[in-house]
Amino acid sequence: MLEEKNDNLSLHENQTDGRTVNELQETIQSETTIVAETEISDAAAEENTVNPVSEPVLSNEVEANENQNVIDAIADSNAEESEDETLKERHDIPMLDYEALPMDTLVEELKNLATNEKVMSVKEHVEEIKKAFLAKYNHLIEEKKEEFNQENQDPNEEFQYHSPLKTKFDQYYTLYRDNKNTHFKSLQTNLKSNLEVRLAIVEELKELINPQANIKDTLKHFNELRERWKNAGSIPKDKYNHVWNNFHFHVENFYDYLHLDREARDIDFKHNLEQKQKIIARVQELVNEVDINKAFRELQDLHRIWKEEIGPVSREHRDAIWNQFSELTKKMHDKREVLFENQRGTELENLNKKKEIIAAIEVLATEKVNSHSQWLAQIEKVEALRTAFFSAGKVPSDVNEDTWLAFKTAVRNFNTFKNSFYKDIKKDQNENLNKKIALVNKAKELQESVDFSATTPIMKQIQEEWKQIGHVPRKYSDKIWNEFREACNHYFDKLKEQKNEENVEEVEAFDKKKAYLETLREFQLTGDHKTDLDAIKLHIETWKSFGKVPFPRRHIEGKFNKILDALFEKLSLSKKDTEMMRFANRMDHLSESNDTRKLDNEKIFLMRKIEEVQNEIFQLENNIQFFTNTKNAKKENSIVLEVRKNIAIHKESLDVWKEKLKQLRNMNQG
């Protein structure tokens, strides 16, 4: 009997320079007949009573066992295909090195297989794609989660990551799984009924052995049973060999027990022998086929044809032709084993490559660098090594999990080492975040202020401080910047609106002052000191009441001051009074313009002048003491008199400076 074992073969369409399986099948179907018209002679009937025939036993015990193991493997594979005929088509689709493909390509491959191919033809392909995709995806999730844990400061916030590729993968895998379930549901419905049909055919075949029946009708019935058997459909694989053995046994019984005409039987035996010789010739060609997997797949089909579609041969040829077929099968199997050994060698080479890659990542996980740019270079190296790892190809299955675990551990250690560097940066960024939050709050508090003279410098200072603060965590960067910018823009937009309103008033003030200058130029003093002084003061108050003028037109203030200076000179005022009135007018102008910087500078200037004059007076007084302590102290000379005169001038000047400072301080307090 031909029994087989499922070796998970990679199966391909069977086509070589010789005759293919399909061609042999067509020949067998067209030529296989049993000559039913031949009459049976009694003598022939007596001669053709023989014992049931089973498969020959090989003389060499060891060789027989080896050959039988190979035959068993093929028998099991064909049994599986008998249950689901779509398995015969799996060799149409090449098995790619899915582990080396990127995630997006894996999704496209899955989409193509799930939508365009028969579900059982791609079973192994889909499972390999699933394993490769999930390995890469889970590795990606681990890295994203680690990044999240490093950046996230809120312990209550849960990690979430959405991958469009994973969504597509799940969509196509669900489609494949639904198709598979539908396929199996339909398959299970048919398997049981097909099994019952085949068992019924075997029972009918038993009943054919009836010496009293008409041979012509019996042969016709026999051919009908063989045709029904061929079209009976798939049955469960665990029943396949048993049911086929029963059928084959009773077919041989039909040949051996039924009293056939010797000539008709010999013709049929000869025809079957020719068909099996054609199969052997084809296997001899397959032994030299370059594509070993393809050749072995065709060999499986030839075994199925040998068993299911070709009848027995005469006893004298049975052992020889079977032994020839099984020995050629063993040769094919041995070539296939050599191929597997070569593949295992390639997998060991891939394993060494991956070990080298893992070792390189482990080294990078110990190289200490101290700048962000250097870490970017290290990260780029690891990414290149990751790509090389996934492109290195398959490794032996018994070390695949350990290799993958070592790779993940090396990458994780590198990320931990990298993150230790960024922890300090994260700490600084969080401190920067707190500083910027404080500035945002301050800006929001001031954004509605209408005290523009006091608030504007503060807002500008806030903006300068913001520029000096470093980076904040990327998660908060855009949000906090938008809040700060909105608060600042809100305030300065209000300031701009206020200035636009003031500009209108300033232009009006300029026009009024320009017209008033003409009136002032025509003003004439009366000669009465008090009357003239009151009139000048009134002009000053009137001028002030007009308000500020646009900055580019402030030259008009100078013109007004020149007219005032001319009027003061005509008055019989003391120098101090004149100086103080001019000073008061100038300070009022600065106060109206809200130029606090110039007012502060004026205050500093006055304090310095007071200190300088006091030092001068102190020095002059020291000099007077030097001269008054001499023998001629009673009679002061011209030098002493000059010094005393200078002291008096400085004291008068000191009084003016002090008065100015007092007036300025009173102005600030007001």
XYZ file of C-alpha atoms in Angstrom:
670
model
C 0.000 0.000 0.000
C 1.143 3.535 -0.643
C 0.972 5.470 2.612
C 2.176 9.030 3.000
C 3.175 11.638 5.606
C 2.532 15.382 5.379
C 5.982 17.012 5.191
C 4.620 20.551 4.782
C 5.983 20.547 1.271
C 6.233 23.705 -0.789
C 4.127 22.654 -3.777
C 4.306 24.094 -7.289
C 2.609 23.516 -10.613
C 4.054 20.379 -12.207
C 5.525 21.127 -15.608
C 8.814 19.916 -17.133
C 10.224 19.084 -20.544
C 8.721 15.585 -20.329
C 5.095 14.663 -20.058
C 3.307 16.317 -17.139
C 0.939 14.746 -14.635
C -2.035 16.271 -16.431
C -0.928 14.759 -19.763
C -0.462 11.346 -18.127
C -3.892 11.605 -16.524
C -5.517 12.415 -19.876
C -3.771 9.430 -21.484
C -4.876 7.133 -18.681
C -8.474 8.330 -18.795
C -8.657 7.949 -22.572
C -6.917 4.588 -22.778
C -8.061 2.758 -19.618
C -10.797 0.331 -20.676
C -11.724 -3.137 -19.896
C -12.793 -5.203 -22.859
C -16.213 -6.308 -21.772
C -17.240 -7.912 -25.038
C -14.780 -10.839 -24.804
C -16.526 -14.120 -24.094
C -15.276 -16.304 -21.286
C -14.226 -19.855 -21.914
C -14.614 -22.391 -19.155
C -11.004 -23.332 -19.447
C -9.898 -19.765 -19.026
C -12.225 -19.371 -16.098
C -10.658 -22.414 -14.400
C -7.145 -21.165 -14.993
C -7.858 -17.699 -13.616
C -8.826 -18.592 -10.077
C -6.064 -16.965 -8.061
C -5.440 -15.684 -4.537
C -5.780 -11.992 -3.517
C -2.702 -9.940 -4.255
C -1.099 -7.365 -1.957
C 1.830 -4.991 -2.473
C 5.190 -6.761 -2.833
C 7.569 -7.056 0.126
C 11.131 -5.828 -0.548
C 13.864 -8.397 -0.054
C 16.293 -5.966 1.571
C 14.829 -5.131 5.001
C 16.700 -1.816 5.568
C 16.103 -0.468 2.087
C 12.487 -1.514 2.290
C 12.002 0.398 5.524
C 13.639 3.544 4.113
C 11.597 3.411 0.936
C 8.425 2.738 2.891
C 8.994 5.793 5.093
C 9.196 7.957 1.992
C 6.083 6.327 0.524
C 4.269 6.839 3.829
C 5.123 10.555 3.789
C 3.695 10.960 0.302
C 0.631 8.894 1.187
C -0.164 11.101 4.186
C 0.199 14.270 2.122
C -2.101 12.912 -0.556
C -4.570 11.867 2.141
C -4.693 15.472 3.320
C -5.198 16.706 -0.209
C -7.979 14.205 -0.706
C -9.877 15.888 2.116
C -9.441 19.368 0.666
C -8.612 19.583 -3.022
C -7.559 23.241 -2.755
C -4.377 22.004 -1.058
C -3.273 20.709 -4.436
C -3.050 24.294 -5.638
C -0.800 25.600 -2.879
C 2.293 25.133 -4.996
C 1.036 27.871 -7.359
C 2.015 30.573 -4.820
C 5.689 31.064 -3.925
C 6.553 31.219 -0.220
C 8.393 34.511 0.329
C 10.806 35.396 3.110
C 8.104 37.298 4.950
C 10.285 37.980 7.971
C 12.491 40.210 5.816
C 9.600 42.318 4.481
C 8.529 45.641 6.055
C 5.106 45.925 7.686
C 3.402 47.800 4.842
C 4.543 45.190 2.298
C 3.275 42.382 4.558
C -0.148 44.034 4.651
C -0.210 44.263 0.841
C 0.783 40.586 0.542
C -1.991 39.606 2.966
C -4.501 41.690 1.034
C -3.537 39.983 -2.239
C -3.741 36.464 -0.771
C -7.011 37.065 1.103
C -8.837 38.641 -1.838
C -7.451 36.779 -4.874
C -6.441 33.248 -3.833
C -8.235 30.122 -2.659
C -8.258 30.061 1.099
C -6.539 26.710 1.688
C -3.911 27.436 -0.925
C -2.568 30.297 1.189
C -2.956 28.874 4.700
C 0.776 28.560 5.385
C 1.525 31.891 3.681
C -1.015 33.769 5.795
C 0.273 32.263 9.037
C 3.852 33.225 8.147
C 2.714 36.768 7.296
C 0.801 36.980 10.567
C 3.798 35.825 12.592
C 6.172 38.280 10.854
C 3.764 41.238 11.052
C 2.841 40.779 14.716
C 6.488 40.402 15.706
C 7.341 43.737 14.084
C 4.155 45.420 15.345
C 4.625 44.286 18.950
C 8.208 45.523 18.836
C 6.964 48.890 17.573
C 4.338 49.077 20.348
C 6.971 48.383 22.998
C 9.090 51.269 21.714
C 6.130 53.664 21.505
C 5.019 52.736 25.008
C 8.501 53.311 26.365
C 8.615 56.750 24.705
C 5.193 57.536 26.194
C 6.292 56.566 29.691
C 9.345 58.790 29.396
C 7.417 61.846 28.197
C 4.166 61.490 30.128
C 4.018 63.194 33.514
C 0.430 62.235 34.362
C 0.271 58.767 35.978
C -3.478 58.582 35.317
C -3.108 58.942 31.563
C -3.204 55.600 29.756
C -0.966 54.716 26.823
C -2.747 54.671 23.486
C -1.351 54.152 20.004
C -3.274 53.840 16.750
C -1.659 52.265 13.724
C -3.499 52.468 10.365
C -1.373 49.534 9.181
C -2.623 47.368 12.074
C -6.204 48.306 11.213
C -5.674 47.230 7.599
C -3.951 44.029 8.699
C -6.851 43.107 10.993
C -9.310 43.851 8.191
C -7.623 41.515 5.688
C -6.893 38.804 8.242
C -10.560 38.834 9.291
C -11.516 38.475 5.622
C -9.189 35.461 5.292
C -10.494 33.895 8.521
C -14.135 34.346 7.434
C -13.372 32.784 4.051
C -11.647 29.887 5.779
C -14.573 29.305 8.135
C -17.007 29.383 5.225
C -14.799 26.976 3.308
C -14.552 24.503 6.195
C -18.263 24.696 6.878
C -18.977 23.761 3.273
C -16.228 21.127 3.317
C -17.517 19.387 6.446
C -20.997 19.243 4.962
C -19.722 17.321 1.932
C -17.078 15.054 3.503
C -19.496 12.828 5.338
C -21.822 12.286 2.379
C -18.845 11.637 0.044
C -17.514 9.032 2.473
C -20.853 7.259 2.509
C -20.899 7.243 -1.308
C -17.405 5.717 -1.489
C -18.185 3.074 1.117
C -21.327 2.174 -0.825
C -19.206 1.820 -3.998
C -16.874 -0.592 -2.143
C -19.890 -2.650 -1.052
C -21.168 -2.771 -4.641
C -17.693 -3.776 -5.786
C -17.768 -6.750 -3.411
C -21.031 -7.926 -4.952
C -19.523 -8.014 -8.440
C -17.707 -11.265 -7.679
C -20.537 -13.539 -8.825
C -19.688 -16.421 -11.179
C -23.345 -16.704 -12.193
C -23.562 -13.131 -13.477
C -23.263 -12.154 -17.119
C -19.671 -11.064 -17.673
C -20.624 -8.320 -20.096
C -23.032 -6.749 -17.622
C -20.545 -7.222 -14.794
C -17.774 -5.447 -16.657
C -20.112 -2.601 -17.558
C -21.121 -2.301 -13.908
C -17.437 -2.402 -12.865
C -16.575 0.490 -15.189
C -19.501 2.478 -13.864
C -18.280 1.918 -10.297
C -14.789 3.100 -11.204
C -16.219 6.257 -12.825
C -18.425 6.926 -9.794
C -15.420 6.421 -7.523
C -13.377 8.937 -9.486
C -16.134 11.553 -9.186
C -17.163 10.812 -5.628
C -15.433 13.880 -4.112
C -13.335 14.536 -1.017
C -13.491 12.435 2.155
C -11.888 12.905 5.615
C -8.124 12.436 5.431
C -8.108 10.026 8.386
C -10.368 7.715 6.344
C -8.646 8.144 3.028
C -6.002 5.384 3.096
C -8.318 2.866 4.741
C -11.127 3.465 2.205
C -8.738 3.461 -0.752
C -7.067 0.228 0.437
C -10.473 -1.441 0.615
C -11.350 -0.252 -2.845
C -7.995 -1.311 -4.268
C -8.208 -4.684 -2.552
C -11.601 -5.430 -4.069
C -10.516 -4.190 -7.492
C -7.662 -6.700 -7.382
C -10.101 -9.341 -6.200
C -12.280 -8.522 -9.154
C -9.332 -9.096 -11.466
C -8.107 -12.222 -9.695
C -11.324 -13.966 -8.691
C -13.521 -13.081 -11.589
C -13.113 -15.573 -14.380
C -12.112 -13.181 -17.113
C -11.120 -14.078 -20.560
C -7.315 -14.401 -20.455
C -6.881 -12.242 -23.550
C -9.051 -9.405 -22.218
C -7.289 -9.531 -18.847
C -3.850 -9.538 -20.414
C -4.776 -6.561 -22.582
C -5.851 -4.647 -19.480
C -2.740 -5.717 -17.538
C -0.580 -4.647 -20.457
C -2.332 -1.280 -20.653
C -1.872 -0.682 -16.921
C 1.779 -1.702 -17.172
C 2.325 0.810 -19.964
C 0.741 3.581 -17.915
C 2.911 2.792 -14.893
C 5.991 2.641 -17.099
C 5.109 6.121 -18.371
C 4.920 7.312 -14.777
C 8.318 5.756 -14.036
C 9.793 7.432 -17.097
C 8.400 10.733 -15.912
C 9.867 10.207 -12.418
C 13.257 9.487 -13.990
C 13.020 12.925 -15.641
C 11.976 14.510 -12.368
C 15.086 13.159 -10.641
C 17.111 15.582 -12.801
C 14.695 18.513 -12.381
C 16.418 21.674 -11.052
C 13.418 22.831 -9.050
C 13.360 20.031 -6.504
C 10.272 21.196 -4.621
C 8.349 21.450 -7.856
C 9.524 17.986 -8.908
C 8.635 16.444 -5.543
C 5.183 17.960 -5.722
C 4.624 16.355 -9.125
C 5.884 13.085 -7.681
C 3.089 13.256 -5.095
C 0.553 13.657 -7.877
C 2.052 10.709 -9.754
C 1.692 8.542 -6.644
C -1.963 9.507 -6.407
C -2.499 8.588 -10.092
C -0.637 5.274 -9.554
C -2.947 4.397 -6.680
C -6.292 5.797 -7.730
C -6.470 5.778 -11.504
C -4.381 2.857 -12.796
C -5.378 -0.745 -12.200
C -3.113 -3.689 -11.343
C -0.549 -5.342 -13.613
C 0.268 -9.002 -14.061
C 1.956 -10.771 -11.167
C 5.195 -11.245 -13.012
C 5.682 -7.465 -13.258
C 4.131 -6.315 -9.996
C 7.182 -6.557 -7.745
C 9.652 -5.255 -10.314
C 7.702 -2.203 -11.401
C 6.713 -1.310 -7.839
C 10.330 -1.598 -6.650
C 11.503 0.546 -9.530
C 8.925 3.209 -8.692
C 9.720 3.214 -4.951
C 13.504 3.385 -5.552
C 13.100 6.412 -7.826
C 10.858 7.950 -5.176
C 13.639 7.402 -2.621
C 16.123 9.185 -4.907
C 13.804 12.175 -5.180
C 13.399 12.215 -1.429
C 17.165 12.107 -0.888
C 17.657 15.073 -3.237
C 15.014 16.936 -1.335
C 16.770 16.191 1.949
C 19.989 17.620 0.499
C 18.046 20.753 -0.435
C 16.744 20.993 3.127
C 20.271 20.603 4.451
C 21.416 23.481 2.243
C 18.514 25.575 3.489
C 19.479 24.780 7.054
C 23.016 25.908 6.228
C 21.642 29.217 4.923
C 19.556 29.583 8.057
C 22.689 29.096 10.178
C 24.426 31.834 8.181
C 21.422 34.088 8.811
C 21.646 33.233 12.504
C 25.292 34.334 12.620
C 24.389 37.599 10.878
C 21.647 38.279 13.402
C 23.955 37.478 16.306
C 26.468 40.015 14.947
C 23.699 42.605 14.652
C 22.565 41.951 18.228
C 26.157 42.246 19.449
C 26.527 45.594 17.628
C 23.369 46.941 19.295
C 24.652 45.749 22.675
C 27.866 47.723 22.121
C 25.867 50.859 21.259
C 23.969 50.363 24.512
C 27.211 50.971 26.418
C 28.754 53.855 24.428
C 28.179 56.995 26.487
C 27.550 60.218 24.556
C 26.800 63.630 25.994
C 24.875 65.626 23.425
C 21.573 65.424 21.622
C 23.236 65.422 18.190
C 25.448 62.485 19.179
C 22.430 60.552 20.425
C 20.657 61.185 17.144
C 23.616 59.554 15.397
C 23.438 56.570 17.774
C 19.700 56.213 17.188
C 20.278 56.262 13.437
C 22.821 53.433 13.789
C 20.362 51.307 15.772
C 17.628 51.908 13.196
C 19.981 50.721 10.448
C 20.807 47.605 12.496
C 17.095 46.942 13.076
C 16.487 47.079 9.327
C 19.408 44.721 8.732
C 18.061 42.307 11.359
C 14.647 42.088 9.718
C 16.254 41.670 6.296
C 18.683 38.928 7.323
C 16.282 36.064 6.561
C 15.080 33.021 8.458
C 17.023 31.253 11.186
C 16.587 27.648 12.402
C 13.135 27.301 13.983
C 14.534 25.865 17.241
C 16.433 29.121 17.975
C 14.030 31.590 16.380
C 12.335 32.610 19.650
C 15.633 32.941 21.529
C 17.101 35.074 18.732
C 14.074 37.330 18.658
C 14.156 37.691 22.460
C 17.872 38.593 22.405
C 17.216 41.223 19.737
C 14.341 42.797 21.694
C 16.419 42.801 24.874
C 19.350 44.527 23.138
C 17.091 47.229 21.667
C 15.329 47.699 25.005
C 18.660 48.086 26.818
C 19.767 50.667 24.278
C 16.540 52.629 24.754
C 16.931 52.489 28.538
C 20.504 53.744 28.242
C 19.399 56.514 25.875
C 16.513 57.520 28.115
C 18.798 57.886 31.113
C 20.490 60.746 29.223
C 17.191 62.402 28.398
C 15.839 62.175 31.953
C 17.831 65.244 32.992
C 16.681 67.046 29.866
C 13.093 66.136 30.711
C 13.595 67.504 34.213
C 14.879 70.817 32.826
C 12.039 70.923 30.351
C 9.488 70.451 33.137
C 11.082 73.300 35.074
C 10.925 75.432 31.931
C 7.293 74.440 31.579
C 6.498 75.718 35.063
C 8.280 79.020 34.342
C 6.372 79.520 31.098
C 3.082 78.636 32.762
C 3.794 81.405 35.299
C 4.449 83.871 32.453
C 1.247 82.788 30.701
C -0.744 83.422 33.868
C 0.904 86.833 34.310
C 0.184 87.791 30.702
C -3.453 86.725 31.081
C -3.772 88.862 34.214
C -2.466 91.939 32.373
C -4.147 91.439 28.997
C -7.213 93.508 29.971
C -5.210 96.338 31.580
C -5.850 99.864 30.306
C -2.963 101.395 32.209
C -0.837 101.217 29.109
C 2.039 103.323 30.367
C 2.615 100.988 33.322
C 1.616 97.668 31.676
C 3.420 97.923 28.334
C 6.959 97.730 29.806
C 5.905 94.759 31.923
C 4.443 92.913 28.927
C 7.611 93.562 26.940
C 9.676 92.248 29.834
C 7.520 89.111 29.979
C 8.191 88.499 26.296
C 11.927 88.890 26.818
C 11.843 86.415 29.716
C 9.923 83.930 27.548
C 12.693 84.070 24.943
C 15.324 83.277 27.577
C 13.534 80.151 28.832
C 14.521 76.885 27.117
C 12.444 74.077 25.617
C 9.432 72.500 27.297
C 8.117 68.933 26.756
C 6.925 68.576 23.168
C 3.521 67.446 24.370
C 2.808 70.888 25.874
C 4.877 73.105 23.574
C 2.198 74.152 21.072
C -0.556 74.509 23.660
C 1.356 76.783 26.041
C 2.803 78.882 23.220
C -0.656 79.499 21.756
C -1.987 80.582 25.150
C 0.926 82.989 25.692
C 0.707 84.422 22.192
C -3.052 84.989 22.446
C -2.687 86.871 25.754
C 0.107 89.098 24.398
C -1.671 89.739 21.118
C -4.853 90.625 22.950
C -3.078 93.275 25.037
C -1.026 94.798 22.225
C -4.051 94.904 19.927
C -5.811 96.991 22.595
C -2.712 99.187 22.908
C -2.680 99.701 19.156
C -6.364 100.685 19.169
C -5.692 103.151 21.999
C -2.770 104.691 20.149
C -4.875 105.059 17.036
C -7.422 106.998 19.078
C -4.664 109.107 20.658
C -3.182 109.928 17.289
C -6.367 111.687 16.265
C -6.294 113.774 19.441
C -2.580 114.497 19.035
C -3.083 115.802 15.523
C -5.843 118.086 16.788
C -3.524 119.255 19.630
C -0.786 120.044 17.084
C -3.140 122.102 14.966
C -4.274 124.065 18.031
C -0.706 124.649 19.237
C 0.379 125.716 15.790
C -2.388 128.307 15.676
C -1.670 129.399 19.245
C 1.991 130.045 18.443
C 0.904 132.834 16.108
C -1.121 134.410 18.916
C 1.801 134.073 21.336
C 4.212 135.753 18.938
C 1.991 138.836 18.928
C 1.862 138.985 22.725
C 3.401 142.115 24.252
C 4.424 142.706 27.848
C 2.698 145.615 29.660
C 5.658 146.434 31.843
C 3.829 145.515 35.006
C 5.784 142.641 36.495
C 2.907 140.824 38.182
C 0.506 141.310 35.296
C 3.062 140.073 32.748
C 4.076 137.074 34.889
C 0.450 136.016 35.332
C -0.103 136.380 31.598
C 2.923 134.178 30.788
C 1.742 131.548 33.279
C -1.697 131.611 31.661
C -0.117 131.046 28.231
C 1.758 128.052 29.660
C -1.418 126.556 31.133
C -3.302 127.128 27.908
C -0.522 125.417 25.950
C -0.605 122.430 28.297
C -4.367 122.108 27.953
C -4.043 121.338 24.248
C -2.368 117.995 25.115
C 0.339 115.945 23.417
C 1.279 116.236 19.775
C 2.413 113.383 17.437
C 5.993 112.354 18.079
C 7.304 113.425 14.649
C 5.880 116.963 15.286
C 7.279 117.564 18.753
C 9.511 120.285 17.331
C 6.641 122.665 18.004
C 7.433 122.392 21.720
C 10.868 123.851 21.030
C 9.358 126.806 19.244
C 7.104 127.480 22.223
C 10.035 127.273 24.651
C 12.033 129.801 22.584
C 9.161 132.290 22.797
C 8.960 131.728 26.545
C 12.705 132.255 26.958
C 12.408 135.598 25.141
C 9.542 136.678 27.379
C 11.394 135.640 30.552
C 14.399 137.688 29.524
C 12.208 140.788 29.231
C 10.830 140.239 32.735
C 12.747 141.529 35.719
C 12.820 138.048 37.317
C 15.657 136.606 39.321
C 17.809 134.029 37.663
C 16.441 131.384 40.009
C 12.825 132.153 39.200
C 13.498 132.150 35.501
C 15.358 128.824 35.683
C 12.644 127.209 37.781
C 9.832 128.261 35.467
C 11.708 126.892 32.465
C 12.425 123.659 34.347
C 8.800 123.290 35.423
C 7.619 123.745 31.845
C 10.056 121.127 30.527
C 9.177 118.596 33.248
C 5.481 119.062 32.573
C 6.151 118.251 28.940
C 8.003 115.028 29.853
C 5.270 114.067 32.284
C 2.584 114.514 29.663
C 4.475 112.331 27.208
C 4.653 109.490 29.779
C 8.395 109.299 29.152
C 9.286 107.801 32.535
C 12.765 106.899 31.364
C 13.666 110.543 30.724
C 12.114 111.594 34.026
C 14.221 109.009 35.849
C 17.325 110.128 34.018
C 16.560 113.745 34.957
C 16.257 112.745 38.590
C 19.624 111.002 38.520
C 21.178 113.994 36.777
C 19.912 116.381 39.462
C 21.188 114.197 42.279
C 24.638 114.057 40.680
C 24.711 117.838 40.125
C 23.780 118.438 43.778
C 26.574 116.126 44.874
C 29.073 117.846 42.567
C 28.139 121.361 43.789
C 28.293 120.253 47.423
C 31.771 118.850 46.839
C 32.846 122.109 45.181
C 31.540 124.163 48.134
C 33.256 121.821 50.586
C 36.560 122.198 48.746
C 36.277 125.988 48.569
C 35.464 126.224 52.268
C 38.563 124.113 53.038
C 40.607 126.546 51.013
C 39.203 129.552 52.966
C 40.210 127.885 56.237
C 43.766 127.500 54.934
C 44.035 131.210 54.205
C 42.309 132.434 57.434
C 44.721 130.428 59.594
C 47.778 132.332 58.297
C 49.449 135.458 59.928
C 47.695 137.816 57.553
C 44.253 136.352 58.279
C 42.871 139.692 59.449
C 43.427 141.238 56.138
C 41.697 139.199 53.397
C 43.416 139.356 50.064
C 41.883 139.240 46.613
C 42.172 135.456 46.406
C 40.103 134.955 49.525
C 37.493 137.352 48.296
C 37.278 135.463 44.958
C 36.851 132.174 46.772
C 34.064 133.563 48.934
C 32.369 134.906 45.840
C 32.551 131.424 44.200
C 31.134 129.831 47.330
C 28.162 132.178 47.198
C 27.577 131.422 43.511
C 27.748 127.650 44.151
C 25.347 127.881 47.073
C 22.887 129.807 44.919
C 23.278 127.124 42.232
C 22.859 124.415 44.863
C 19.563 125.927 45.938
C 18.342 125.839 42.344
C 19.320 122.170 41.873
C 17.700 121.165 45.144
C 14.548 123.060 44.253
C 14.418 121.288 40.899
C 14.837 117.879 42.569
C 12.129 118.719 45.087
C 9.787 119.820 42.328
C 10.470 116.621 40.346
C 9.827 114.421 43.379
C 6.595 116.230 44.111
C 5.571 115.675 40.498
C 6.202 111.896 40.811
C 4.268 111.713 44.036
C 1.381 113.562 42.488
